[in-house]
Each structure stands twice: as structure tokens, then as C-alpha cells.
PDB file of C-alpha atoms and ligand atoms in Angstrom:
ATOM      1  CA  UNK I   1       4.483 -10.211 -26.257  1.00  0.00           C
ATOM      2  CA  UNK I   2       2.878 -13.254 -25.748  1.00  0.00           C
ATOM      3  CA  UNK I   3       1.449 -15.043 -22.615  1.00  0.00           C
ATOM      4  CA  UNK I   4       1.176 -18.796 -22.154  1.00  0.00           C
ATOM      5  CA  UNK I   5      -0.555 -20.573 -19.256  1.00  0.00           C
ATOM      6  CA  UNK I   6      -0.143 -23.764 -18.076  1.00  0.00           C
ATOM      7  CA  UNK I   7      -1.132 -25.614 -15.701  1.00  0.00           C
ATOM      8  CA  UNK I   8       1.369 -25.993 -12.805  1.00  0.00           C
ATOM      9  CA  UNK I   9       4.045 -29.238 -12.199  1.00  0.00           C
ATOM     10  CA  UNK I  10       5.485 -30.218  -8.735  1.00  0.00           C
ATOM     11  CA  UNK I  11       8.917 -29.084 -10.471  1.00  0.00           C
ATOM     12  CA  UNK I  12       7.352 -25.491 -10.244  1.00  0.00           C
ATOM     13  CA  UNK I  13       6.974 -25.186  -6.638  1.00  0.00           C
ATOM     14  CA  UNK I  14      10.742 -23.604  -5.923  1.00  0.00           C
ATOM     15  CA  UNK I  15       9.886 -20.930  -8.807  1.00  0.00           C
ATOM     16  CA  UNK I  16       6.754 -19.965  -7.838  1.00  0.00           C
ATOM     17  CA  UNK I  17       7.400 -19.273  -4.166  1.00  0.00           C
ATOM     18  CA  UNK I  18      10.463 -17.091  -5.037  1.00  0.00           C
ATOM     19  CA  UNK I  19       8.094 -15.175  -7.481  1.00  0.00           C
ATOM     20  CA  UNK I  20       5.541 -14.604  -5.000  1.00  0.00           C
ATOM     21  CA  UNK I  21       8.441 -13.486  -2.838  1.00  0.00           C
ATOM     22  CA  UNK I  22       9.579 -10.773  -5.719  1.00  0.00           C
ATOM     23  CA  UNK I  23       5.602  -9.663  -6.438  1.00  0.00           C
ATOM     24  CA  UNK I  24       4.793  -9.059  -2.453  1.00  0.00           C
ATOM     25  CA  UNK I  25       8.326  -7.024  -2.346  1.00  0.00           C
ATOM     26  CA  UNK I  26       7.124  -4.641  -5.087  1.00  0.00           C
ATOM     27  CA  UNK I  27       3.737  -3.842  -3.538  1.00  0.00           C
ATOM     28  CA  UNK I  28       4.204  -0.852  -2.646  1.00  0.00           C
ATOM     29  CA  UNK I  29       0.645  -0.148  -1.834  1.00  0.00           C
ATOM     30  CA  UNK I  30       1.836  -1.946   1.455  1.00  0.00           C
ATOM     31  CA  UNK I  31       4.505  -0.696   3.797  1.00  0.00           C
ATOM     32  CA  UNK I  32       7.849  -2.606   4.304  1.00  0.00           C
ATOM     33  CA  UNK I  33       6.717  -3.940   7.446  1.00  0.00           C
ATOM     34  CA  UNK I  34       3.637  -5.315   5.897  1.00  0.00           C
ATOM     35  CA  UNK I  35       5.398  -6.531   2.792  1.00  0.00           C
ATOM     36  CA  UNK I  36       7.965  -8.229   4.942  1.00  0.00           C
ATOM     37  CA  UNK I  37       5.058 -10.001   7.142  1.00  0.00           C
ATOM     38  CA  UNK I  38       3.246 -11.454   3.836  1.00  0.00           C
ATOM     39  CA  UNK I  39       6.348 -12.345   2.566  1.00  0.00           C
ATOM     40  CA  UNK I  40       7.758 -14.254   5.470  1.00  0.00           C
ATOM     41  CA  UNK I  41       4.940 -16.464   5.397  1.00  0.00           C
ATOM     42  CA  UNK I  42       5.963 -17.930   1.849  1.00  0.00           C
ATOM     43  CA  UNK I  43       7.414 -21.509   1.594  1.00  0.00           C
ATOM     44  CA  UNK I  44       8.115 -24.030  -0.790  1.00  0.00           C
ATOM     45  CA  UNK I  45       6.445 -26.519   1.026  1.00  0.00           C
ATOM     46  CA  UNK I  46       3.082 -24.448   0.776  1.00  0.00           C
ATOM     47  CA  UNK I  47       3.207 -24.167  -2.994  1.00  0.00           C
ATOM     48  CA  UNK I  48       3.821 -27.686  -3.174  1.00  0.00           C
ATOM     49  CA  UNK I  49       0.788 -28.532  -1.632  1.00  0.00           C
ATOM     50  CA  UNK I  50      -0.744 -25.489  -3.572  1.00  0.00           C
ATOM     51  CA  UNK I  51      -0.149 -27.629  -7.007  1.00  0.00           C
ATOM     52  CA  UNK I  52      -1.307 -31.152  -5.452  1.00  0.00           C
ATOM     53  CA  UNK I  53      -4.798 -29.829  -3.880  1.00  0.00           C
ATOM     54  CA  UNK I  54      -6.157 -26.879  -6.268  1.00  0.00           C
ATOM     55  CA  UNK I  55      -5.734 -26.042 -10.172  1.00  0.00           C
ATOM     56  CA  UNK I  56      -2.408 -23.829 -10.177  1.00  0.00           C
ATOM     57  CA  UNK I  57      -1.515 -22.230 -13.320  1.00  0.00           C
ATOM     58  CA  UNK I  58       1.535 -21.020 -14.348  1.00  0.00           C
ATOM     59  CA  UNK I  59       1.858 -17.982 -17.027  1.00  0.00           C
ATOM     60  CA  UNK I  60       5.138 -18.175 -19.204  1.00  0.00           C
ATOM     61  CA  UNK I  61       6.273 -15.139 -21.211  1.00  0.00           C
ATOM     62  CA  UNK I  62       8.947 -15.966 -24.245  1.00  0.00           C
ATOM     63  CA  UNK I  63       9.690 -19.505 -22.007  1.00  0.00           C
ATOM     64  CA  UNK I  64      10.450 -17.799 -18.680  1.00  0.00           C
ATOM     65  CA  UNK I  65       7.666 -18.200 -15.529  1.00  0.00           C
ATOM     66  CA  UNK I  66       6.415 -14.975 -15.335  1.00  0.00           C
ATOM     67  CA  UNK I  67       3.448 -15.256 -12.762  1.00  0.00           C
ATOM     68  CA  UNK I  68       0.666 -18.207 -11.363  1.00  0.00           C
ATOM     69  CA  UNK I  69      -2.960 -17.714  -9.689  1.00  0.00           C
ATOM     70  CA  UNK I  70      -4.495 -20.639  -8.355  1.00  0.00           C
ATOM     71  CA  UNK I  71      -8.812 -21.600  -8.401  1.00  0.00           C
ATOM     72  CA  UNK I  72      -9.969 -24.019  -5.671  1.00  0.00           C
ATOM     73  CA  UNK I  73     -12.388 -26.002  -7.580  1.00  0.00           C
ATOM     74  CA  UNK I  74     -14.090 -28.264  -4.500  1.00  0.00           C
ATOM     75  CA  UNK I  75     -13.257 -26.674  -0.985  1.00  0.00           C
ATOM     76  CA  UNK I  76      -9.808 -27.826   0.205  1.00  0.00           C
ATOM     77  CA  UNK I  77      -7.480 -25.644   3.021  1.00  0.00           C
ATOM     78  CA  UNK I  78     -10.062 -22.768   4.419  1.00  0.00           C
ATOM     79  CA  UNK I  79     -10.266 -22.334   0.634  1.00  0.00           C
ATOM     80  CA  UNK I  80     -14.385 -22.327  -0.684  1.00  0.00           C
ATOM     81  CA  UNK I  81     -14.928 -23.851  -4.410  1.00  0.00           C
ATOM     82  CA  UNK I  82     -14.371 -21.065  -6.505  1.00  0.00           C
ATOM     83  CA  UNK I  83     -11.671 -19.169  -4.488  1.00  0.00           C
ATOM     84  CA  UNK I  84      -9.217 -17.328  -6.811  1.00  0.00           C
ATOM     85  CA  UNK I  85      -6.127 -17.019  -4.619  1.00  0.00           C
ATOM     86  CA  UNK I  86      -1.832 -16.836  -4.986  1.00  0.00           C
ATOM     87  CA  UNK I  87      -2.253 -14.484  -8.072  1.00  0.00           C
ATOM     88  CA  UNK I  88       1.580 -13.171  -8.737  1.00  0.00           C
ATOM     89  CA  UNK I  89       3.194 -11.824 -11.446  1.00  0.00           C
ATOM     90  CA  UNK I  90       7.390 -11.270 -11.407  1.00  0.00           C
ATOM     91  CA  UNK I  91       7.584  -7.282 -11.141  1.00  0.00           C
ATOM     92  CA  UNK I  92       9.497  -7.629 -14.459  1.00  0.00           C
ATOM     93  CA  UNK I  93       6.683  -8.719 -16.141  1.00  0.00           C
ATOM     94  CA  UNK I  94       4.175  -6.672 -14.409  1.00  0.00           C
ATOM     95  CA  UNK I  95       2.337  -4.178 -16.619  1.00  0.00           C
ATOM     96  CA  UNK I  96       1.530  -6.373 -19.710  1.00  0.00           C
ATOM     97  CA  UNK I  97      -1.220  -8.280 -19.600  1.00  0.00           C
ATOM     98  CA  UNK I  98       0.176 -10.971 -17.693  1.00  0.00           C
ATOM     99  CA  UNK I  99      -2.428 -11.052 -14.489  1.00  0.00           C
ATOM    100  CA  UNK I 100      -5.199 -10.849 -17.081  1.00  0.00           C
ATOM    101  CA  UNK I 101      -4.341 -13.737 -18.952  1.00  0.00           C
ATOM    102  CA  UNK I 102      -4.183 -16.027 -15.739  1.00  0.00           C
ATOM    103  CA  UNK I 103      -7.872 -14.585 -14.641  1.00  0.00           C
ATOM    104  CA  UNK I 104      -8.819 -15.494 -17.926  1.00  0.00           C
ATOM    105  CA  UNK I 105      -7.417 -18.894 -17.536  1.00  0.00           C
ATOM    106  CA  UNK I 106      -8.787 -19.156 -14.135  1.00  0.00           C
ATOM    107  CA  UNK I 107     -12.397 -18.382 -15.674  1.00  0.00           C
ATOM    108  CA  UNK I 108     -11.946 -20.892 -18.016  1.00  0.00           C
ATOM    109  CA  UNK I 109     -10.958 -23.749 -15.482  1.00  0.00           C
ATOM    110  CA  UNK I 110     -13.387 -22.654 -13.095  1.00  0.00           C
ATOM    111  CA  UNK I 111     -16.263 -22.973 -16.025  1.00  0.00           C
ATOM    112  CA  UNK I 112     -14.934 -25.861 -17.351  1.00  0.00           C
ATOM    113  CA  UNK I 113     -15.354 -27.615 -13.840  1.00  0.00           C
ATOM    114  CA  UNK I 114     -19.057 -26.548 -13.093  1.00  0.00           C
ATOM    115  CA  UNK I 115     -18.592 -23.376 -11.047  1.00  0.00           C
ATOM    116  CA  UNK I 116     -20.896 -20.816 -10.673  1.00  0.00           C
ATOM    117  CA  UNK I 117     -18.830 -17.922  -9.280  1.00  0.00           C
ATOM    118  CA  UNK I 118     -15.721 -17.066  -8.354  1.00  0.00           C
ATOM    119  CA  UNK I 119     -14.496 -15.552  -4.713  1.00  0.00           C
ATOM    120  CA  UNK I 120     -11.232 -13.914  -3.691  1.00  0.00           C
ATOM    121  CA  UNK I 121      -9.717 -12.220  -0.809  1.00  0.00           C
ATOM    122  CA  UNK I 122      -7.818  -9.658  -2.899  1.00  0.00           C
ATOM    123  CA  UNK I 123      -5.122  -7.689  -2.066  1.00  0.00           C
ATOM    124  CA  UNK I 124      -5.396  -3.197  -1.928  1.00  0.00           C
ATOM    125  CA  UNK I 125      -2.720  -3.907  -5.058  1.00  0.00           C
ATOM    126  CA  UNK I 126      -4.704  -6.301  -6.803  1.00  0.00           C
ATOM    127  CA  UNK I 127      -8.381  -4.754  -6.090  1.00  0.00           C
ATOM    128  CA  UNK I 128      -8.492  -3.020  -9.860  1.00  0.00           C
ATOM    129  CA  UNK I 129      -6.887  -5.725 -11.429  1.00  0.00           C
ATOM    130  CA  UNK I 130      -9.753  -8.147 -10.336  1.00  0.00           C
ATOM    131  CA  UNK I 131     -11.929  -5.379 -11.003  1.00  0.00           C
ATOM    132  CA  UNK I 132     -11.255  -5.366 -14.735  1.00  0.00           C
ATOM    133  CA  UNK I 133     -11.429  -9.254 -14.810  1.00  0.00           C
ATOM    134  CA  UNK I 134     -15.276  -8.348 -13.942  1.00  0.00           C
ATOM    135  CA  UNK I 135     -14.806  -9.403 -10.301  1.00  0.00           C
ATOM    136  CA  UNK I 136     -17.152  -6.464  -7.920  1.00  0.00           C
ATOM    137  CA  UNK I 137     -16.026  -5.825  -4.506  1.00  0.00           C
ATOM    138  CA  UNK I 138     -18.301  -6.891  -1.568  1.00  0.00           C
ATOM    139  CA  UNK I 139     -16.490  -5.577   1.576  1.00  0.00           C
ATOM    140  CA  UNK I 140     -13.235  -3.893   2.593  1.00  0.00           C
ATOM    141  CA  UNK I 141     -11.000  -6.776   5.121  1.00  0.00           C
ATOM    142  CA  UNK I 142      -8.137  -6.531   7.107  1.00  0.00           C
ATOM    143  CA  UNK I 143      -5.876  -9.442   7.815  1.00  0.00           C
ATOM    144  CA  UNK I 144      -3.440  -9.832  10.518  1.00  0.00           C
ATOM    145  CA  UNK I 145       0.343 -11.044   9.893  1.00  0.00           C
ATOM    146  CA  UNK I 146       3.150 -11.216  12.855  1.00  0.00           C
ATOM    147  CA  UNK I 147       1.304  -7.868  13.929  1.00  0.00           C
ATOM    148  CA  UNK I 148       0.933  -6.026  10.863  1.00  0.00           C
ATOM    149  CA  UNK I 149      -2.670  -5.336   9.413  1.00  0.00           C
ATOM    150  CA  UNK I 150      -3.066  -5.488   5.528  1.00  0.00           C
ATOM    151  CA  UNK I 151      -6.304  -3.864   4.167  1.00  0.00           C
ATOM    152  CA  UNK I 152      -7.339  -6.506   1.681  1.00  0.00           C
ATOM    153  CA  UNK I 153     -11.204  -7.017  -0.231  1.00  0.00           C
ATOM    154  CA  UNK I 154     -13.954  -9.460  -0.494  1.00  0.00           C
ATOM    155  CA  UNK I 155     -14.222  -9.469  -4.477  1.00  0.00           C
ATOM    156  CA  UNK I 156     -16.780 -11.779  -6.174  1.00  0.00           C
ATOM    157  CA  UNK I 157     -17.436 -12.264 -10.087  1.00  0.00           C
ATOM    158  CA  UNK I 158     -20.787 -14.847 -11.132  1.00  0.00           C
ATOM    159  CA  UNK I 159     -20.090 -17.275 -14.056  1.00  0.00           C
ATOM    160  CA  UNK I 160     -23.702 -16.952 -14.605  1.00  0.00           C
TER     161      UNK I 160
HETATM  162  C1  LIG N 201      -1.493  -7.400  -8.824  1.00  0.00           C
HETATM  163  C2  LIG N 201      -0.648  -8.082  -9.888  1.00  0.00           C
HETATM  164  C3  LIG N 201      -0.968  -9.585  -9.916  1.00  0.00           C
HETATM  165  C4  LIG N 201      -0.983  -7.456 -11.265  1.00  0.00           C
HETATM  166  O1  LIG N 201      -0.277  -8.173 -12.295  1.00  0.00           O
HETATM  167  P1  LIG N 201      -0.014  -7.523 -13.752  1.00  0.00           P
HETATM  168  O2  LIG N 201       0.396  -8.619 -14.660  1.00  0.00           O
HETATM  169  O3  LIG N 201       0.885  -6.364 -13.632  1.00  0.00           O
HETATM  170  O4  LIG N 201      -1.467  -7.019 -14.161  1.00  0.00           O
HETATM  171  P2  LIG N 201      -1.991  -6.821 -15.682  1.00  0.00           P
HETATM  172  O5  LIG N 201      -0.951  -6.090 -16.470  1.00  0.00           O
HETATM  173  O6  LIG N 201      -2.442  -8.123 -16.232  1.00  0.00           O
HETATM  174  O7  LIG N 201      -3.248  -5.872 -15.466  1.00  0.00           O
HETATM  175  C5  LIG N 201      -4.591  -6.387 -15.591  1.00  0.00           C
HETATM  176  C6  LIG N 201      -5.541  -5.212 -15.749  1.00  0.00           C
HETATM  177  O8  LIG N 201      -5.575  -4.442 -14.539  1.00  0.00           O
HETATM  178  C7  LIG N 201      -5.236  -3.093 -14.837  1.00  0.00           C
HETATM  179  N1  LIG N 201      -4.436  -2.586 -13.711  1.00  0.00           N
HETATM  180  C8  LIG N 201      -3.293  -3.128 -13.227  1.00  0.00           C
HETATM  181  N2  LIG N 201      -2.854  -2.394 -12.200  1.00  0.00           N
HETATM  182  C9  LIG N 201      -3.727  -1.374 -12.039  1.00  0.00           C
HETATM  183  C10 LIG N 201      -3.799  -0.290 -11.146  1.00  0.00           C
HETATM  184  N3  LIG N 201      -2.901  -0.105 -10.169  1.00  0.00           N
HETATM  185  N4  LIG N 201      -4.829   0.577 -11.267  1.00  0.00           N
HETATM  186  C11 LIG N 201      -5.766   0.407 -12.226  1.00  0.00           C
HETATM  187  N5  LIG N 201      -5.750  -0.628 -13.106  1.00  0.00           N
HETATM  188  C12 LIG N 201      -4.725  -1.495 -13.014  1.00  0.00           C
HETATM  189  C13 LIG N 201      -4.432  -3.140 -16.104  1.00  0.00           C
HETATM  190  O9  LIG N 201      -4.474  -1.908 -16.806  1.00  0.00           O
HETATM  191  C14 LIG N 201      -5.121  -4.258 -16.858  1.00  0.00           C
HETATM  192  O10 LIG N 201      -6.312  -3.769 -17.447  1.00  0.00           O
HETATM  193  P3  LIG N 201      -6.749  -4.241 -18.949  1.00  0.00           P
HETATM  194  O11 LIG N 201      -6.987  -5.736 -18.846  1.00  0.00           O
HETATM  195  O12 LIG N 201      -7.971  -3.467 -19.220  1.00  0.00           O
HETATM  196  O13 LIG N 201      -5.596  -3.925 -19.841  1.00  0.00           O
HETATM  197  C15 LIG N 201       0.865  -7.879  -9.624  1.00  0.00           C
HETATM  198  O14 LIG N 201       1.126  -6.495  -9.538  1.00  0.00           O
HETATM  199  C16 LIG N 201       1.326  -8.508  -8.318  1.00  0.00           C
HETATM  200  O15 LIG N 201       1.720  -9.682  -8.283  1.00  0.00           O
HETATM  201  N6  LIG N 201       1.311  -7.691  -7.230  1.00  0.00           N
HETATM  202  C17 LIG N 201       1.851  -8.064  -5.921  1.00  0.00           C
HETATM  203  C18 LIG N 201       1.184  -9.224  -5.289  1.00  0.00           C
HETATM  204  C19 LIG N 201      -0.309  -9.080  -5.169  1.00  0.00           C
HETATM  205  O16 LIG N 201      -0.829  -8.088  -4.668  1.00  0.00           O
HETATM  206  N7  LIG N 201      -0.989 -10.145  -5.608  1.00  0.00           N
HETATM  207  C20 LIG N 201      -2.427 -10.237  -5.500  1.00  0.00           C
HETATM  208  C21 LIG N 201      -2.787 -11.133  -4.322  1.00  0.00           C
HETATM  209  S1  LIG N 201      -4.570 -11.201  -4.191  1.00  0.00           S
END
């Protein structure tokens, strides 16, 4: 199987907010409640403006959109230079690679552009993916949606 990243159009905004819709709904590291809270909070409209301010990239896997992270590279939207955020992947493609090859893609950008590090609020889901990407975790947060508190980490990896 092979992955293919790209970086993200306008045309991909509808896509990529009904993946992020299908990738909170299998987290089952996260109650119903929760998952329902994160994933009310989607909109097209936000991954539109995703795609115009930040570097969104967009894995494919044999032509079909199979997951996207974004990496902030100048501070933009309560996001710092550097901040790895929006990383999906479409439960169907989950397992295979697919979240690696975007943090690799991400690392690439983010050197590319001058960064020294990278910073992300991960989620409890994503914690050991970011950890194998060589991201360490600084301190266990909790975020509050319509009521429901998600248990989320400080996670920080130095381009150095
Ligand atoms: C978290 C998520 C992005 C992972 O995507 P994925 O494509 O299935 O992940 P990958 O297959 O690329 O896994 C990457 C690495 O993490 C490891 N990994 C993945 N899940 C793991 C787990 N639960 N425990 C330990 N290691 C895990 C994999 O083995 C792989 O390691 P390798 O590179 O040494 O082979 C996906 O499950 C998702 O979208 N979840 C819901 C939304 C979410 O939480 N997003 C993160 C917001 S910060």
C-alpha cells in the first residue's frame, strides 16, 4: 500500500471535515459524549480557512483521501509556528502507516520553512502515534467542549 501526500486545495475542504467527522467517531479512547462534543465542533467553513492560513496536507491511498494534518508555519488562529494540529486518518485506513506518513510530511514542511520544533496539543488516541514520530510529551491537558472534558497532551519534538 502506498501513501501519497499532498498538499491541500480549497476543493478539499468538504472531504476533509467529513473525515475528521469519521476519525473523532472511532476514538474510542473517548466516550460518546465526548466524541459527539469534538465532533460537533467540525465545519466546512473551518477547514476552509484551515487550507488558506496554515500548510494542510492531504494523504491519498490508491487515489482516495485517506487522512490530512496541518503545521502552522508563522503563528496564525491561537496556533504558535510549529503547531502540528487536525491530524485524521478515515478509520478505514487507520492502521497502515497512514498518520506516519503525514508526520513525516509535516517534518519535512516544517524544516523546509525554518522551524526549529514542532508543538501539538495531542489527543489520549493520538499520544503514541506522535510518540513514534519522535514527538515527547510535556504535560497531561484537559480541554473543555459543550461540558465534556477530553484528557489531551502537550507533545513537543526539536528539529534540532
Ligand atoms: C490517531 C490517528 C491519526 C492514527 O492514524 P493511523 O494512520 O491509524 O496511524 P499509523 O498507522 O500511521 O500509526 C503510526 C505509528 O503509531 C503506532 N500506533 C498507532 N496507534 C497506536 C496505539 N494505539 N498504541 C501504540 N502505538 C500506536 C503505529 O504502530 C505506528 O508505529 P510505526 O510508525 O512504528 O509503525 C487516527 O487513529 C485518528 O484519526 N484518530 C482519531 C482522531 C484523533 O485522535 N486525531 C488526533 C488529533 S491530535
Amino acid at each position: 500500500m502506498s501513501v501519497v501526500v499532498r498538499p491541500a486545495s480549497p476543493a478539499d475542504a468538504v472531504v476533509l471535515a467529513e473525515l475528521s467527522r469519521a476519525a473523532i467517531g472511532a476514538a474510542e479512547v473517548y466516550t460518546p459524549a465526548q466524541r459527539a462534543a469534538w465532533a460537533s465542533r467540525r465545519s466546512v467553513a473551518a477547514h476552509l480557512r484551515f487550507i488558506e492560513v496554515t500548510r494542510v496536507l492531504v494523504a491519498s491511498v490508491d487515489g482516495v483521501v485517506a487522512g490530512f494534518a496541518l503545521v502552522a508555519l508563522a503563528p496564525v488562529d491561537g496556533l504558535a509556528a510549529g503547531e502540528v494540529d487536525q491530524l485524521f486518518v478515515d478509520p478505514v485506513s487507520g492502521g497502515r502507516g497512514v498518520a506516519r506518513a503525514l508526520l513525516s510530511a509535516v517534518e519535512s514542511t516544517a524544516r523546509s520553512s525554518g522551524l526549529a520544533s514542532l508543538v501539538t496539543h495531542a489527543s489520549w488516541r493520538a499520544v503514541p502515534v506522535f510518540e513514534r514520530a519522535g514527538f515527547s510529551q510535556v504535560e497531561v491537558e484537559s480541554v473543555t467542549l459543550d461540558g465534556e472534558v477530553l484528557t489531551r497532551a502537550l507533545m513537543l519534538k526539536s528539529l534540532a
